[in-house]
Coordinates of C-alpha atoms in Angstrom, one line a residue:
M1 CA -5.4 35.4 32.3
T2 CA -6.0 34.2 28.8
L3 CA -5.6 30.5 27.8
S4 CA -3.6 30.0 24.6
I5 CA -2.7 27.0 22.5
A6 CA 0.6 27.4 20.6
P7 CA 3.3 25.2 19.2
G8 CA 5.0 23.6 22.1
D9 CA 8.7 23.8 23.0
L10 CA 9.9 20.2 23.7
A11 CA 12.9 21.6 25.6
D12 CA 10.7 23.7 28.0
P13 CA 11.0 22.2 31.5
R14 CA 7.2 22.9 32.0
V15 CA 6.4 20.8 29.0
L16 CA 8.8 18.1 30.0
R17 CA 7.1 17.9 33.4
L18 CA 3.7 17.4 31.7
L19 CA 5.1 14.7 29.5
D20 CA 6.9 13.0 32.4
D21 CA 3.6 13.0 34.4
H22 CA 1.8 11.6 31.3
L23 CA 4.3 8.8 30.9
A24 CA 4.3 8.0 34.6
D25 CA 0.4 7.7 34.6
M26 CA 0.5 5.5 31.5
F27 CA 3.0 3.1 33.0
A28 CA 1.1 3.1 36.4
T29 CA -2.2 2.2 34.8
S30 CA -1.3 -0.1 31.8
P31 CA 1.1 -3.0 31.3
A32 CA 4.3 -1.7 29.7
E33 CA 3.7 -3.6 26.4
S34 CA 0.4 -1.7 26.1
V35 CA 1.8 1.8 26.7
H36 CA 1.8 3.7 23.4
A37 CA 2.5 7.1 24.8
L38 CA 5.4 9.0 23.2
D39 CA 8.5 10.4 24.8
V40 CA 10.1 13.6 23.6
S41 CA 12.0 11.8 20.8
G42 CA 8.7 10.3 19.6
L43 CA 7.1 13.7 19.6
Q44 CA 10.0 15.1 17.5
S45 CA 9.4 12.5 14.7
P46 CA 8.6 13.6 11.2
G47 CA 4.9 14.1 10.6
M48 CA 4.3 15.1 14.3
T49 CA 3.0 18.5 15.4
F50 CA 3.0 19.3 19.1
W51 CA 1.1 22.1 20.9
A52 CA 1.1 23.3 24.5
L53 CA -1.8 25.0 26.4
S54 CA -0.8 27.7 28.7
E55 CA -2.2 30.4 30.9
G56 CA 0.4 33.1 31.6
D57 CA 3.5 31.3 32.8
A58 CA 1.5 28.1 33.8
M59 CA 1.7 25.2 31.4
L60 CA -1.7 23.4 31.7
G61 CA -1.8 20.9 28.9
C62 CA -0.5 19.5 25.7
V63 CA -1.5 17.5 22.6
A64 CA 0.0 16.2 19.4
L65 CA -1.2 15.3 15.9
K66 CA 0.6 12.7 13.9
E67 CA 0.0 12.5 10.2
L68 CA -0.5 8.8 9.3
D69 CA -1.1 9.6 5.6
P70 CA -2.5 12.7 3.7
A71 CA -6.1 11.8 4.7
H72 CA -5.6 10.3 8.2
G73 CA -4.3 11.8 11.4
E74 CA -3.7 10.4 14.9
L75 CA -4.3 12.2 18.2
K76 CA -1.3 11.7 20.5
S77 CA -0.1 12.8 23.9
M78 CA -3.2 14.7 25.1
R79 CA -2.6 15.7 28.7
T80 CA -4.0 18.2 31.1
D81 CA -2.2 19.1 34.3
A82 CA -3.8 17.2 37.2
A83 CA -4.3 20.5 39.2
A84 CA -6.1 22.1 36.3
R85 CA -8.6 19.3 35.5
G86 CA -12.3 20.1 35.4
R87 CA -11.8 23.4 33.5
G88 CA -12.6 22.2 30.0
L89 CA -9.0 22.1 28.9
G90 CA -9.3 18.7 27.4
R91 CA -12.2 19.9 25.3
M92 CA -10.1 22.9 24.1
L93 CA -7.2 20.7 23.2
L94 CA -9.4 18.2 21.4
E95 CA -11.2 21.0 19.5
H96 CA -7.9 22.4 18.5
V97 CA -6.6 19.1 17.0
I98 CA -9.9 18.4 15.2
A99 CA -9.9 21.9 13.6
E100 CA -6.3 21.4 12.6
A101 CA -7.0 18.0 11.1
E102 CA -9.9 19.4 9.1
R103 CA -7.7 22.4 8.0
R104 CA -5.1 19.9 6.7
G105 CA -7.8 18.1 4.8
Y106 CA -7.8 14.8 6.8
R107 CA -10.8 12.7 6.2
R108 CA -10.3 10.8 9.5
L109 CA -8.8 11.3 12.9
S110 CA -8.0 8.3 15.1
L111 CA -6.6 7.6 18.6
E112 CA -5.6 4.8 20.9
T113 CA -6.4 5.0 24.7
G114 CA -6.6 2.6 27.5
V115 CA -9.4 0.3 28.8
E116 CA -8.7 1.0 32.5
D117 CA -11.1 3.1 34.6
F118 CA -8.4 5.8 34.6
F119 CA -9.1 6.5 30.9
A120 CA -12.9 6.5 31.2
P121 CA -13.1 10.4 31.3
A122 CA -11.0 10.6 28.1
R123 CA -13.1 7.9 26.4
T124 CA -16.3 9.8 27.3
L125 CA -14.9 13.1 26.0
Y126 CA -13.8 11.4 22.7
A127 CA -17.3 9.9 22.3
R128 CA -19.0 13.3 22.9
Y129 CA -16.9 14.6 20.0
G130 CA -18.1 11.8 17.6
F131 CA -15.3 9.3 18.0
A132 CA -16.4 5.7 17.9
E133 CA -14.6 2.5 18.7
C134 CA -12.9 0.8 15.8
G135 CA -10.2 -1.8 15.2
P136 CA -6.5 -1.2 15.3
F137 CA -5.2 1.3 12.7
A138 CA -1.7 2.2 11.3
A139 CA 0.9 0.0 13.0
Y140 CA -1.2 -1.0 16.1
R141 CA -2.2 -4.6 16.7
P142 CA -5.1 -5.9 18.7
D143 CA -4.5 -5.3 22.4
P144 CA -6.9 -6.2 25.3
N145 CA -5.6 -3.1 27.1
S146 CA -6.3 -0.7 24.2
V147 CA -9.4 1.0 22.9
F148 CA -9.1 2.3 19.4
M149 CA -11.4 5.1 18.3
T150 CA -11.9 7.1 15.1
R151 CA -14.0 10.0 13.7
E152 CA -14.8 10.9 10.2
L153 CA -14.0 14.5 9.4
A154 CA -15.8 17.0 7.2
P155 CA -14.3 17.4 3.8
R156 CA -12.1 20.4 3.3
A157 CA -14.0 23.3 1.8
A158 CA -13.3 23.8 -1.9

């Protein structure tokens, strides 16, 4: 079957399961005050775009892009189903968001993730794609449980 990334339906029970699993893992690995993961209402906020990764009827992942300003986006809610890990789905989702951010003309894409070992594979993936650690951005504040990363993007073609 073919993998596809398309706008996600935040009322789809398969998407809701992914998001519930995501939030459960975040609260299980980080102190509550350091969990910056979004629930459905947060993903429905203005400036937010949400996609789902599927293979046939199986929902395998999701990701969101938040516009911070016309030149800066934030990666949010990137999740792959635990049973589907190791297939390169995180790379697909990340490449999709980077391409969309560049298409929109963003000059920078940033993210917040955790310091715990649970997040090490994600931090490694982000670093492979050119993200480097940075200070807090947007409304974030320094947090010993957070790692902030950013990547400069190629200027939009004229």
